[in-house]
PDB file of C-alpha atoms in Angstrom:
ATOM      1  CA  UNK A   1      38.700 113.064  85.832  1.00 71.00           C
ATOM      2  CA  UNK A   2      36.776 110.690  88.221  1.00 66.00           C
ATOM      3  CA  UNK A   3      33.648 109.323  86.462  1.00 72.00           C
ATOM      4  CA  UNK A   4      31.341 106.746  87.954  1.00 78.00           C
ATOM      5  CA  UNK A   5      27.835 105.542  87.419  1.00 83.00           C
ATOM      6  CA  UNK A   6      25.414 105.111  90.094  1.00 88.00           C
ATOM      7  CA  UNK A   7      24.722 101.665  90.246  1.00 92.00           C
ATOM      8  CA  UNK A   8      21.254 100.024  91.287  1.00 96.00           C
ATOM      9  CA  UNK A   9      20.903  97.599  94.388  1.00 96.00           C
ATOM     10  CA  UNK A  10      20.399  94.901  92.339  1.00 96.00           C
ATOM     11  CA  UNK A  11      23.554  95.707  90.466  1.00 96.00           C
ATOM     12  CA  UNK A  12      25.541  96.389  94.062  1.00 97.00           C
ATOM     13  CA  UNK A  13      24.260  92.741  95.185  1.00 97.00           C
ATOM     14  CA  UNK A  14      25.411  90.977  91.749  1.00 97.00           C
ATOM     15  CA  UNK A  15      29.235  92.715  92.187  1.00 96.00           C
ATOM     16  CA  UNK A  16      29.539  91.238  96.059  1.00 97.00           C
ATOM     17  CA  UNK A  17      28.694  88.429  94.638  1.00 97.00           C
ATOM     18  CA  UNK A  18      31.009  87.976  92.308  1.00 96.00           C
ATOM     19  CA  UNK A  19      33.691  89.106  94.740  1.00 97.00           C
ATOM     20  CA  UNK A  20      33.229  86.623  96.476  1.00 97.00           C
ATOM     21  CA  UNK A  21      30.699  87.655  99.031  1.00 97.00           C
ATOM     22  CA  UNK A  22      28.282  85.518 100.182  1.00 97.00           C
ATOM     23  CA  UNK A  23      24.484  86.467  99.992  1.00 97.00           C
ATOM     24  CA  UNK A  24      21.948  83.904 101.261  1.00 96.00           C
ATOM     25  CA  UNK A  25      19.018  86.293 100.881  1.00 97.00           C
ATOM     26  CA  UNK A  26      18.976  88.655  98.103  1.00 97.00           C
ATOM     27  CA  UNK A  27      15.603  90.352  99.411  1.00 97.00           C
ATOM     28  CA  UNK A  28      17.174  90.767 102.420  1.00 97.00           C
ATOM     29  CA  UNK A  29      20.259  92.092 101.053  1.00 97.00           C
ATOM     30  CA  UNK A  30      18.457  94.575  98.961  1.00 97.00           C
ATOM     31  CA  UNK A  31      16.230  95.746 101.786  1.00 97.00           C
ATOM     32  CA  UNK A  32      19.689  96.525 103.582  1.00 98.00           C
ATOM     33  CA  UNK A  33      21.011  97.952 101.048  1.00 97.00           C
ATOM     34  CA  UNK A  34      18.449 100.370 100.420  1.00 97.00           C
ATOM     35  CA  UNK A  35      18.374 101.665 104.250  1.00 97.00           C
ATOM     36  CA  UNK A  36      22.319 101.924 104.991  1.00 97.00           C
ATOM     37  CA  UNK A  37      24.318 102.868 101.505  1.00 96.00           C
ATOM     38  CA  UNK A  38      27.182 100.582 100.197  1.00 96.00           C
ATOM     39  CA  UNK A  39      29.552 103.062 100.514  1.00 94.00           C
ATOM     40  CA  UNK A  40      28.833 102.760 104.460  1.00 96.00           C
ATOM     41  CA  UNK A  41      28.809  99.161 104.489  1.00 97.00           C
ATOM     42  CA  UNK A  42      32.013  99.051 102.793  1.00 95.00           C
ATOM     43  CA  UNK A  43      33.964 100.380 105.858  1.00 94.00           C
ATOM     44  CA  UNK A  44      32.722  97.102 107.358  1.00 95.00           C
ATOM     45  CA  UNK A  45      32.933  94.564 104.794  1.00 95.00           C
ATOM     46  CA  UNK A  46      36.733  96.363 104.151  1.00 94.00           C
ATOM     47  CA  UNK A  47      38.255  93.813 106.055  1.00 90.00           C
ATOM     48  CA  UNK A  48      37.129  90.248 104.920  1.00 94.00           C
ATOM     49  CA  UNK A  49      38.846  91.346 101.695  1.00 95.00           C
ATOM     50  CA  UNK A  50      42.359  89.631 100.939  1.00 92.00           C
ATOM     51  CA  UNK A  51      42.826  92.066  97.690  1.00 92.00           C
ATOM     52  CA  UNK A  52      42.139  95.630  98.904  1.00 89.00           C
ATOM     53  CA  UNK A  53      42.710  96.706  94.918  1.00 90.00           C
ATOM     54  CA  UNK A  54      40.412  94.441  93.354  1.00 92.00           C
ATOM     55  CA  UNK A  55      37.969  93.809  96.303  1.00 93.00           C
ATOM     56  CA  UNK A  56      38.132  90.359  96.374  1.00 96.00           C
ATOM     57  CA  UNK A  57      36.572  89.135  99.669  1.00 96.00           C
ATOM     58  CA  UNK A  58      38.436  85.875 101.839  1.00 96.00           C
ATOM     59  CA  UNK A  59      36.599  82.130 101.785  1.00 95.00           C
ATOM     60  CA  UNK A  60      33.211  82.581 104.100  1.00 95.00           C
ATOM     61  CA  UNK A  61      32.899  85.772 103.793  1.00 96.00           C
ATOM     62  CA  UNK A  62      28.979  86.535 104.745  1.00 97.00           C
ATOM     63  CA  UNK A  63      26.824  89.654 104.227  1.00 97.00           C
ATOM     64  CA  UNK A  64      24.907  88.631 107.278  1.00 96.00           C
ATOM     65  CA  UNK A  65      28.508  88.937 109.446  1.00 96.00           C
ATOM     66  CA  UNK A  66      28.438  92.537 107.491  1.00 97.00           C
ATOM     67  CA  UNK A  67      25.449  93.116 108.774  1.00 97.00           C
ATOM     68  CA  UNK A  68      26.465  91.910 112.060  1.00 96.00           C
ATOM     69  CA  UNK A  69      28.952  93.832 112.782  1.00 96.00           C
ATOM     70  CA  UNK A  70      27.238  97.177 111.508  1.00 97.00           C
ATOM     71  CA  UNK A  71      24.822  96.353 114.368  1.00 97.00           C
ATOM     72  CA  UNK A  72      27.660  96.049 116.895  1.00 97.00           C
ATOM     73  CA  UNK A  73      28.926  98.993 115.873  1.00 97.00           C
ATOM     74  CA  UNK A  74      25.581 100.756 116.266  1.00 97.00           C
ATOM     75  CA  UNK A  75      25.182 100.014 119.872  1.00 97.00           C
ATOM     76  CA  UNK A  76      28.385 100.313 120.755  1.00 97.00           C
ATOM     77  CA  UNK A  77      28.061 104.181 119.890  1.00 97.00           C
ATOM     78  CA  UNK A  78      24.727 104.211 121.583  1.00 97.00           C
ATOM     79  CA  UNK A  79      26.382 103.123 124.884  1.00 97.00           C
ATOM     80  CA  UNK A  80      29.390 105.656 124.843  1.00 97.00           C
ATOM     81  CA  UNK A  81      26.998 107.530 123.986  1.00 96.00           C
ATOM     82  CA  UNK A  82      25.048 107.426 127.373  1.00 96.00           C
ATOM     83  CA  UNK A  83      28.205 107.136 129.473  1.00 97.00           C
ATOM     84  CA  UNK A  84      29.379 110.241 127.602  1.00 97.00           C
ATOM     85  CA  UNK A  85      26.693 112.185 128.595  1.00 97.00           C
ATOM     86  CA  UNK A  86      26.819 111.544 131.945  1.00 97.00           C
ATOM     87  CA  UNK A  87      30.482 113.014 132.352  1.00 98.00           C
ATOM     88  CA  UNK A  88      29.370 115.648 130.040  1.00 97.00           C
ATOM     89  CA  UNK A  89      26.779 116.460 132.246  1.00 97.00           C
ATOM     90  CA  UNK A  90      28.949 116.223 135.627  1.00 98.00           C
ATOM     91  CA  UNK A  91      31.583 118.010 133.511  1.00 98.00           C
ATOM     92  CA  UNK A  92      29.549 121.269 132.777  1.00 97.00           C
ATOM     93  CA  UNK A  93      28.042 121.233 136.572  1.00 98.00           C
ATOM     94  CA  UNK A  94      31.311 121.219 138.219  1.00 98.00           C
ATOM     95  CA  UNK A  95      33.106 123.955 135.680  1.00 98.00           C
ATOM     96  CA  UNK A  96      29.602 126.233 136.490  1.00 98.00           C
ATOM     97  CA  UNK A  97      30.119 125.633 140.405  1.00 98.00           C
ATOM     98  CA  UNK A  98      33.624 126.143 140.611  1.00 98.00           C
ATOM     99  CA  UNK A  99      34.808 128.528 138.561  1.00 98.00           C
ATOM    100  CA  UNK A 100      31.603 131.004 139.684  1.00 98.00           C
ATOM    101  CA  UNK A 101      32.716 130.667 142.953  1.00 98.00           C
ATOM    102  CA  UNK A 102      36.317 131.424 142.508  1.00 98.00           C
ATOM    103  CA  UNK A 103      35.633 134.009 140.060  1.00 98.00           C
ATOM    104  CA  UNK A 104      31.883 135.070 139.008  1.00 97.00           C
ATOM    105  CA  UNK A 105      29.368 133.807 136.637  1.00 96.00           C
ATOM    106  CA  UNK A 106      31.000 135.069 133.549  1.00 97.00           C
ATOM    107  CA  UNK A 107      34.440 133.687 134.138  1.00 98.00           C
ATOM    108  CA  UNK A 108      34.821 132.028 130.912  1.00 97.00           C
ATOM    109  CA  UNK A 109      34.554 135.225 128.850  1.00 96.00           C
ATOM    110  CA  UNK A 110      36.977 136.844 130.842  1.00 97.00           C
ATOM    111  CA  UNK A 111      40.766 136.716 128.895  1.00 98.00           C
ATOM    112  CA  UNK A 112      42.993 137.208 132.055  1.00 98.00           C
ATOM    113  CA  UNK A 113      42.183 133.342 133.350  1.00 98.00           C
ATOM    114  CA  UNK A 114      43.211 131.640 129.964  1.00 98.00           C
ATOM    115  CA  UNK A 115      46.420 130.763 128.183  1.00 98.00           C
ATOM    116  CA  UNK A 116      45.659 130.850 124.843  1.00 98.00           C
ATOM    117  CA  UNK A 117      43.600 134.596 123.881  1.00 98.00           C
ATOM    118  CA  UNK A 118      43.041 132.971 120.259  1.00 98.00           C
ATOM    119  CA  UNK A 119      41.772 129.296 120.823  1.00 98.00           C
ATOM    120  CA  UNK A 120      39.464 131.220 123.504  1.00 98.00           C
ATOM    121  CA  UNK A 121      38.309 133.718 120.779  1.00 97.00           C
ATOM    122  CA  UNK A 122      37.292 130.392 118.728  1.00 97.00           C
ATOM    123  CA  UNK A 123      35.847 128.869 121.584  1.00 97.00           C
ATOM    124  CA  UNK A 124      33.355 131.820 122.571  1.00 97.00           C
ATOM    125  CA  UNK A 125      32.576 132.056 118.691  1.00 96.00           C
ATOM    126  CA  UNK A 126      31.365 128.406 119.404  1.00 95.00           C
ATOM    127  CA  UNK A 127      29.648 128.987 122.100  1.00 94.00           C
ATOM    128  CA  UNK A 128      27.961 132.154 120.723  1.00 93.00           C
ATOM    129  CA  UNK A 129      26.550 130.155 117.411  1.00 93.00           C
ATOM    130  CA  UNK A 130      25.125 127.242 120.097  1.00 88.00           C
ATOM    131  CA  UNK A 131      23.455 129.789 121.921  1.00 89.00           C
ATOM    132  CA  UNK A 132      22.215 131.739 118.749  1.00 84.00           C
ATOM    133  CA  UNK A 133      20.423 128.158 117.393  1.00 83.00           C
ATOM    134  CA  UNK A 134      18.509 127.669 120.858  1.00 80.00           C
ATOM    135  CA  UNK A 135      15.232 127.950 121.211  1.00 80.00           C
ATOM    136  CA  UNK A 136      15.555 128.357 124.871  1.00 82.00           C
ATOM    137  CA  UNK A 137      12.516 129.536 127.006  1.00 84.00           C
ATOM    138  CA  UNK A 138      15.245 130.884 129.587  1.00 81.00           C
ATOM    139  CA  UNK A 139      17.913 131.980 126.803  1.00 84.00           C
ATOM    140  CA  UNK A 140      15.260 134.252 125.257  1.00 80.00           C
ATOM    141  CA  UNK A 141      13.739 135.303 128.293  1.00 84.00           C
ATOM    142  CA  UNK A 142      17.262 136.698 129.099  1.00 84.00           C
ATOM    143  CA  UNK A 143      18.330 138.379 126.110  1.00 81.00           C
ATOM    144  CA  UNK A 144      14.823 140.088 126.567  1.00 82.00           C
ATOM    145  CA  UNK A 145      15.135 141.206 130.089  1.00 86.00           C
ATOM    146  CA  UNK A 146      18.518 142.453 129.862  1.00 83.00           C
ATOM    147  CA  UNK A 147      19.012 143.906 126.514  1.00 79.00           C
ATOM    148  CA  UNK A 148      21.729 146.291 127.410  1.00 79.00           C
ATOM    149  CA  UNK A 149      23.926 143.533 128.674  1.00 79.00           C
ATOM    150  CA  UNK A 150      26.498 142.964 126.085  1.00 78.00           C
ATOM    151  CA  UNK A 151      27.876 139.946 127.657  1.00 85.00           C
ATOM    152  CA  UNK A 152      27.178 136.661 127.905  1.00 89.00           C
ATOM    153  CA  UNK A 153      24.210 135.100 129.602  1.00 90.00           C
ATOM    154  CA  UNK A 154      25.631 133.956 133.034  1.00 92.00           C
ATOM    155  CA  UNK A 155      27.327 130.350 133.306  1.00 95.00           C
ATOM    156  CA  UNK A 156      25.046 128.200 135.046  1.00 94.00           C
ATOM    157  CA  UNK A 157      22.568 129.935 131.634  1.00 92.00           C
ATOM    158  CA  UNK A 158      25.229 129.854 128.732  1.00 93.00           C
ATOM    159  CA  UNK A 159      27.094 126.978 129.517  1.00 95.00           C
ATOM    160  CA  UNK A 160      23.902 124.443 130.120  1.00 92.00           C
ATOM    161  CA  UNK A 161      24.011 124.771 125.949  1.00 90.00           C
ATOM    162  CA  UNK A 162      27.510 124.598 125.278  1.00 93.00           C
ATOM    163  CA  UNK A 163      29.006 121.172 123.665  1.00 94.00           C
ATOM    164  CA  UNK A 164      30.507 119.199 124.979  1.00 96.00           C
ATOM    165  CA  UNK A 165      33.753 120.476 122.782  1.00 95.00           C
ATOM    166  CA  UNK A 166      33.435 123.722 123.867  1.00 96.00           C
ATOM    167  CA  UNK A 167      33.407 122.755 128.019  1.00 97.00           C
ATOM    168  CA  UNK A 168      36.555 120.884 127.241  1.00 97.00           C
ATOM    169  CA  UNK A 169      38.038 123.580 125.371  1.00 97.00           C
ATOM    170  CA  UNK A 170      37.447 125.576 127.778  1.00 98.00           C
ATOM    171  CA  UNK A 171      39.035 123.551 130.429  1.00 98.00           C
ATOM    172  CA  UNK A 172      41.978 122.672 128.404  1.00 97.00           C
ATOM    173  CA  UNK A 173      42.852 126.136 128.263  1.00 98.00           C
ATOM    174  CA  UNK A 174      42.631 127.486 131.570  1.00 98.00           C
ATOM    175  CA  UNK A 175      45.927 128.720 133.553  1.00 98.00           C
ATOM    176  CA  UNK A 176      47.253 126.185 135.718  1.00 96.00           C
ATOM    177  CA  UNK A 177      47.438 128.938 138.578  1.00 96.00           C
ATOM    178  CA  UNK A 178      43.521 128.914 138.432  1.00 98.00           C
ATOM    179  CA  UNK A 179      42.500 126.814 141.668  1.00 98.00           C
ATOM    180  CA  UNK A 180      39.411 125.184 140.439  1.00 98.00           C
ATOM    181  CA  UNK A 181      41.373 123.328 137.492  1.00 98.00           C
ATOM    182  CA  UNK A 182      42.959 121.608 139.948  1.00 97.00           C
ATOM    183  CA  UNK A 183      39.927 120.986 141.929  1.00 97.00           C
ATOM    184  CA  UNK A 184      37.960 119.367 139.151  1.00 98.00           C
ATOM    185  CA  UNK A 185      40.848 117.439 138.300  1.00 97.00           C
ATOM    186  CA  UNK A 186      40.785 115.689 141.487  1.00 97.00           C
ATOM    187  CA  UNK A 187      36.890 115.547 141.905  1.00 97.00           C
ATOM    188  CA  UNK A 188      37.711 113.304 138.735  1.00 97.00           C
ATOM    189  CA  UNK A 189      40.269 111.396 140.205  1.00 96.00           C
ATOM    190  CA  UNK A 190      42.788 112.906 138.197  1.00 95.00           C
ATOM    191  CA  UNK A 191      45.161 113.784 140.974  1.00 90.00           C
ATOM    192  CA  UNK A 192      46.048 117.837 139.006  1.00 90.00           C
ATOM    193  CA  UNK A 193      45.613 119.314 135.734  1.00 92.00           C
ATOM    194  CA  UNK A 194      48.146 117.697 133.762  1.00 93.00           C
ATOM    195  CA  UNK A 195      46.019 114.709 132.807  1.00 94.00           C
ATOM    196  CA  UNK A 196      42.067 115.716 132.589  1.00 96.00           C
ATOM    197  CA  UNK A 197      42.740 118.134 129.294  1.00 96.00           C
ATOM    198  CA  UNK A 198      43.731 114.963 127.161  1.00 94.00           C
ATOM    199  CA  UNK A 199      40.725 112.916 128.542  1.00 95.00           C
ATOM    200  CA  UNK A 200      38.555 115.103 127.702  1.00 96.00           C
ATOM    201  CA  UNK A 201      39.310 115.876 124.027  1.00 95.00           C
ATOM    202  CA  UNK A 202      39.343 112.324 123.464  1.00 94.00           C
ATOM    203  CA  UNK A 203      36.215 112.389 124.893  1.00 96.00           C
ATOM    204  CA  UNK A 204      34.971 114.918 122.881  1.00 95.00           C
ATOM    205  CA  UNK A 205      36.325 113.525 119.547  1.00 94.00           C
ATOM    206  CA  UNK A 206      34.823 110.013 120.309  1.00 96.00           C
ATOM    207  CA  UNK A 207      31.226 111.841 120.941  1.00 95.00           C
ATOM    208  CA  UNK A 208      31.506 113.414 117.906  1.00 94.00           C
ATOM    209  CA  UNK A 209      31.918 109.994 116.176  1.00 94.00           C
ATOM    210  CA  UNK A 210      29.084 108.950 117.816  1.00 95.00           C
ATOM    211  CA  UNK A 211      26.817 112.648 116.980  1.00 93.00           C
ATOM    212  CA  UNK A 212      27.676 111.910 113.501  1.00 93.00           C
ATOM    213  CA  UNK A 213      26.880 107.588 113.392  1.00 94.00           C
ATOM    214  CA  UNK A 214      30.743 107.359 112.297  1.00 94.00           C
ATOM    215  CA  UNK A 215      32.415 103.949 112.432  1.00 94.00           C
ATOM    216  CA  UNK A 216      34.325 103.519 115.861  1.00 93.00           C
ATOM    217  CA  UNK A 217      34.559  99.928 115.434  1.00 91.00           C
ATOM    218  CA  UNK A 218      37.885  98.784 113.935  1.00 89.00           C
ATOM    219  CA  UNK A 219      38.818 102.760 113.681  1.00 90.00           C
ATOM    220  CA  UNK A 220      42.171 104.011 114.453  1.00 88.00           C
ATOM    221  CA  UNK A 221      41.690 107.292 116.742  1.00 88.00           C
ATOM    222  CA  UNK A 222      44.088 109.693 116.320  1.00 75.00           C
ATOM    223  CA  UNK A 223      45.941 111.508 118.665  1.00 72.00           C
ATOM    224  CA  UNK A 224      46.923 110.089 122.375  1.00 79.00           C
ATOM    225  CA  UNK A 225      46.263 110.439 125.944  1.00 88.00           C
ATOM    226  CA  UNK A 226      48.273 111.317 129.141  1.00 90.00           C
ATOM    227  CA  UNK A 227      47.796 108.110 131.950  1.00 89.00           C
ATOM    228  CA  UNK A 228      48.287 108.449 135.476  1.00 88.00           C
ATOM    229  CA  UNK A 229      50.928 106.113 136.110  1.00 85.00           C
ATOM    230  CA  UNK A 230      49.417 105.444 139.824  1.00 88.00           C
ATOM    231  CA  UNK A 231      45.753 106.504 139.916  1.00 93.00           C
ATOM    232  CA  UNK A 232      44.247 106.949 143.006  1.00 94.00           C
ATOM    233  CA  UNK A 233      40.900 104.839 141.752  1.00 94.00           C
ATOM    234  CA  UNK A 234      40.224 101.350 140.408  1.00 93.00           C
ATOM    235  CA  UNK A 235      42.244 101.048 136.865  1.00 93.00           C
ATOM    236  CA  UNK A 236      43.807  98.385 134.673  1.00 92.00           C
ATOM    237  CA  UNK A 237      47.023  96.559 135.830  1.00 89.00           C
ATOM    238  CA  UNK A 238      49.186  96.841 132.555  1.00 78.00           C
ATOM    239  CA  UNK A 239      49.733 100.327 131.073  1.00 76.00           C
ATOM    240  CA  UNK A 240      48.395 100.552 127.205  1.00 75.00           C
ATOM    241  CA  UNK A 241      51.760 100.976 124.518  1.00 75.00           C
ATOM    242  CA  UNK A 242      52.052 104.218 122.717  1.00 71.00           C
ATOM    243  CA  UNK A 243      50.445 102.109 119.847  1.00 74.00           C
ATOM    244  CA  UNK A 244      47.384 100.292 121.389  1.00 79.00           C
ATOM    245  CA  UNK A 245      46.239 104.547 121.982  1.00 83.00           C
ATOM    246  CA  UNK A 246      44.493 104.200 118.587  1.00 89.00           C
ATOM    247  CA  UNK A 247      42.414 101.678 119.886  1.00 90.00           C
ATOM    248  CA  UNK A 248      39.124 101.705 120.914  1.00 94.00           C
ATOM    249  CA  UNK A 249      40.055 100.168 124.498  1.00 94.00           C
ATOM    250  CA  UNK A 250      42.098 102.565 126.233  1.00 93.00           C
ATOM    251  CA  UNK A 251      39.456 105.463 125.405  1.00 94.00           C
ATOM    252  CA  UNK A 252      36.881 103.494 127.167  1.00 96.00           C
ATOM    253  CA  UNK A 253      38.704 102.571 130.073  1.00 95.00           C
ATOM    254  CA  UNK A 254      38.954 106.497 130.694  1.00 96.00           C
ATOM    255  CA  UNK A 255      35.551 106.581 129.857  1.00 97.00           C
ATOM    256  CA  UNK A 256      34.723 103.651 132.393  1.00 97.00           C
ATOM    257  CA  UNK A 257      37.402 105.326 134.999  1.00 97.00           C
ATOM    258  CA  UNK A 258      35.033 108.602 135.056  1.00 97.00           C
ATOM    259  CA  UNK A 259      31.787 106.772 135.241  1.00 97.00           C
ATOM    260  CA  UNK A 260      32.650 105.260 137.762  1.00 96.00           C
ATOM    261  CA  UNK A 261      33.096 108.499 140.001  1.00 96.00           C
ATOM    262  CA  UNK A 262      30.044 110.386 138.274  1.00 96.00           C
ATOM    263  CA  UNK A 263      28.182 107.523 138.779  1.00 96.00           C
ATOM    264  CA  UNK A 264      28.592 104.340 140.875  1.00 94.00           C
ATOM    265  CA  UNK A 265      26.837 100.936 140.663  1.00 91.00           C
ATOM    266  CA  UNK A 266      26.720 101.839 136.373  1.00 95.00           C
ATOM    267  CA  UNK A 267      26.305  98.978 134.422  1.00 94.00           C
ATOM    268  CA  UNK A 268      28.712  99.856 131.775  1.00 96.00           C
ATOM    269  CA  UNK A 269      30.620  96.501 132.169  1.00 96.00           C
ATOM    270  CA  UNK A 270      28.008  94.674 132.005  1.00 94.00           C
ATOM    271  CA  UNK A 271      26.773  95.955 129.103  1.00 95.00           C
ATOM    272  CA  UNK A 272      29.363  95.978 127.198  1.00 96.00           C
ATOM    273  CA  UNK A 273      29.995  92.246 128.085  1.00 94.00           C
ATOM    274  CA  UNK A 274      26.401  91.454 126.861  1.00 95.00           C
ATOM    275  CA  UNK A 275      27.428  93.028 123.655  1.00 96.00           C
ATOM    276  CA  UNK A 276      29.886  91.083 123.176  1.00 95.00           C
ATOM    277  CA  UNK A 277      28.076  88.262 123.808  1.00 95.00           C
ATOM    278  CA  UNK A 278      25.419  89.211 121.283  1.00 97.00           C
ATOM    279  CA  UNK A 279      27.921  89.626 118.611  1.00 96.00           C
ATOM    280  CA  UNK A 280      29.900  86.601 118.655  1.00 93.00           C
ATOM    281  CA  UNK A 281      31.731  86.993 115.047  1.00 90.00           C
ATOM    282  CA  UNK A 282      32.612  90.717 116.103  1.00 92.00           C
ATOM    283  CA  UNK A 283      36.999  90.360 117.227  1.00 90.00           C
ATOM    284  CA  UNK A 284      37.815  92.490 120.470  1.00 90.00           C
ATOM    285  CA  UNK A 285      41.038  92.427 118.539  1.00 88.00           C
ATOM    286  CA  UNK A 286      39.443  95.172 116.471  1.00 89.00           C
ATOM    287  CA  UNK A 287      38.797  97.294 119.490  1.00 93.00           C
ATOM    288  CA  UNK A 288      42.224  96.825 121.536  1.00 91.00           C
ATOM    289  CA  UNK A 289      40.190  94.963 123.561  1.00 91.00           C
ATOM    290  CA  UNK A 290      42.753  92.822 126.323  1.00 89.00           C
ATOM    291  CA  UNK A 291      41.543  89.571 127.587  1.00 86.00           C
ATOM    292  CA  UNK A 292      39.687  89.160 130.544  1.00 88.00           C
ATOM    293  CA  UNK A 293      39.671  92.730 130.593  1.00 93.00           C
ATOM    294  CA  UNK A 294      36.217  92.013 132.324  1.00 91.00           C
ATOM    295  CA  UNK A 295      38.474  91.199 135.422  1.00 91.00           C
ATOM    296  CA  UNK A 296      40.252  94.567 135.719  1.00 93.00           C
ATOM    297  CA  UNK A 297      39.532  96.244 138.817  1.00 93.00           C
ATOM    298  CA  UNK A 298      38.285  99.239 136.729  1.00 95.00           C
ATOM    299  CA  UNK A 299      35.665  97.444 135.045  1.00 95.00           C
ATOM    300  CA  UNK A 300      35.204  94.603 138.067  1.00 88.00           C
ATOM    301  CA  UNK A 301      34.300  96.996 140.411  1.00 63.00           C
ATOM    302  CA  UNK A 302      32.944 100.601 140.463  1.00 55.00           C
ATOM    303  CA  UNK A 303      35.076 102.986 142.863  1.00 44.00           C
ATOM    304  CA  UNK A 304      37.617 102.090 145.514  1.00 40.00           C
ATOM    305  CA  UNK A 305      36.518 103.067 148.735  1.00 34.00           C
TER     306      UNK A 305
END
């Protein structure tokens, strides 16, 4: 049976230390310490340990390079954040327009245009609890006006409060006859539909990282993503390995390669340059970072004419 005592900051302070951490400023530390738990600064400190099993930490080891890179890590998420939510936003628009227009506003309940009938069932049981926790003016107003109307609230109504998840879901899964896949695919620079699916749950997984204040720094991502081998827009010159996909890097690049479509002259390069720059003890290493990746077309310039 697991059995371990809570211990006090004081107490958390005096075991780093004797582990070989170094703590200039116990106040400091303690303050710290009682705003972001140990248990969360641990996935940071993990690896300026030499002895995983006994947590002993390398020479010059520092609390304030803990600290440090918790902070990097922090922004980091708050700028994929904000380029996230611009494709998210451009994402929903163009699967409202299109698929309305090829169909009618309640396409995405309607069985016949997906491939999957039960990841679709799961999907609009998603989208049904997202629209039951809204406090919507225009939601309620609906429901109100149209009581009688079992389904859904129209797209350009339902879909302006469904996650990010769910639009990508719903995406994934359409039929690859349906025209407008296609069409968004290329709006996105993604020549057909083979390749935007896999974007976008990475997408999706990394915002939930970020929803949640999870550790992306130094994190190995699961799962991989399909590259265009010749993209039609700006990208990097040398292909990521099968490997380097649990990196950090390759995500953003994606990430970067939709921005800059949704919207030109971002700053994302910048940005993320300056954070480097801020952070000097944080390795790119950690994030699959390549060098002089500042250089790349895709992150030198924002879209190819």
């Amino acid at each position: 049976m697991f059995e371990k005592k809570p211990t006090t900051t004081e107490e958390q302070i005096a075991l780093l230390k004797s582990r070989g951490l170094e703590i200039s400023s116990d106040s400091e530390a303690n303050h710290f310490l009682s705003h972001i738990s140990y248990y969360r600064l641990g996935e940071y400190w993990h690896s300026m340990q030499f002895d995983k099993e006994k947590h002993i930490f390398k020479p010059n080891s520092k609390f304030e390079d803990v600290i440090a890179l918790y902070c990097f890590d922090r922004e980091i998420r708050l700028l994929i954040f904000d380029t996230i939510e611009k494709i998210e936003i451009s994402l929903r628009t163009k699967l409202i327009y299109h698929l309305s227009h090829e169909f009618d506003p309640w396409w995405f309940q309607n069985f016949d245009l997906f491939t999957d009938s039960r990841a679709l069932v799961k999907t609009l049981a998603s989208i049904e609890e997202e629209l039951s926790r809204s406090k919507d003016s225009v939601l309620n107003s609906h429901f109100k006006k149209h009581k009688d109307d079992t389904r859904f609230p129209p797209a350009w109504k339902t879909l302006e409060h469904t996650s990010f998840g769910s639009l990508s879901k719903l995406y994934g899964n359409l039929k690859h006859t349906v025209k407008s896949k296609d069409e968004i695919a290329k709006d996105y620079g993604a020549v057909n539909h083979t390749f935007l699916p896999s974007w976008l749950q990475s997408i999706a997984q990394i915002r939930n990282y970020c929803a949640h204040h999870a550790r992306l720094w130094n994190r190995n991502l699961p799962g991989t993503v399909k590259l265009l081998s010749n993209p039609p827009h700006d990208w990097i010159k040398e292909v990521p390995k099968a490997h380097e996909f649990q990196k950090l890097y390759v995500h953003l690049c994606i990430m970067k390669y939709l921005l800059n479509i949704v919207a030109p002259g971002n700053h994302m390069t910048s940005k993320l340059n300056s954070l480097f720059d801020k952070y000097p003890n944080v390795d790119p290493n950690a994030l699959g970072m390549r060098q002089s990746w500042q250089e790349e077309a895709l992150w030198k310039n924002n879209l190819s004419a």
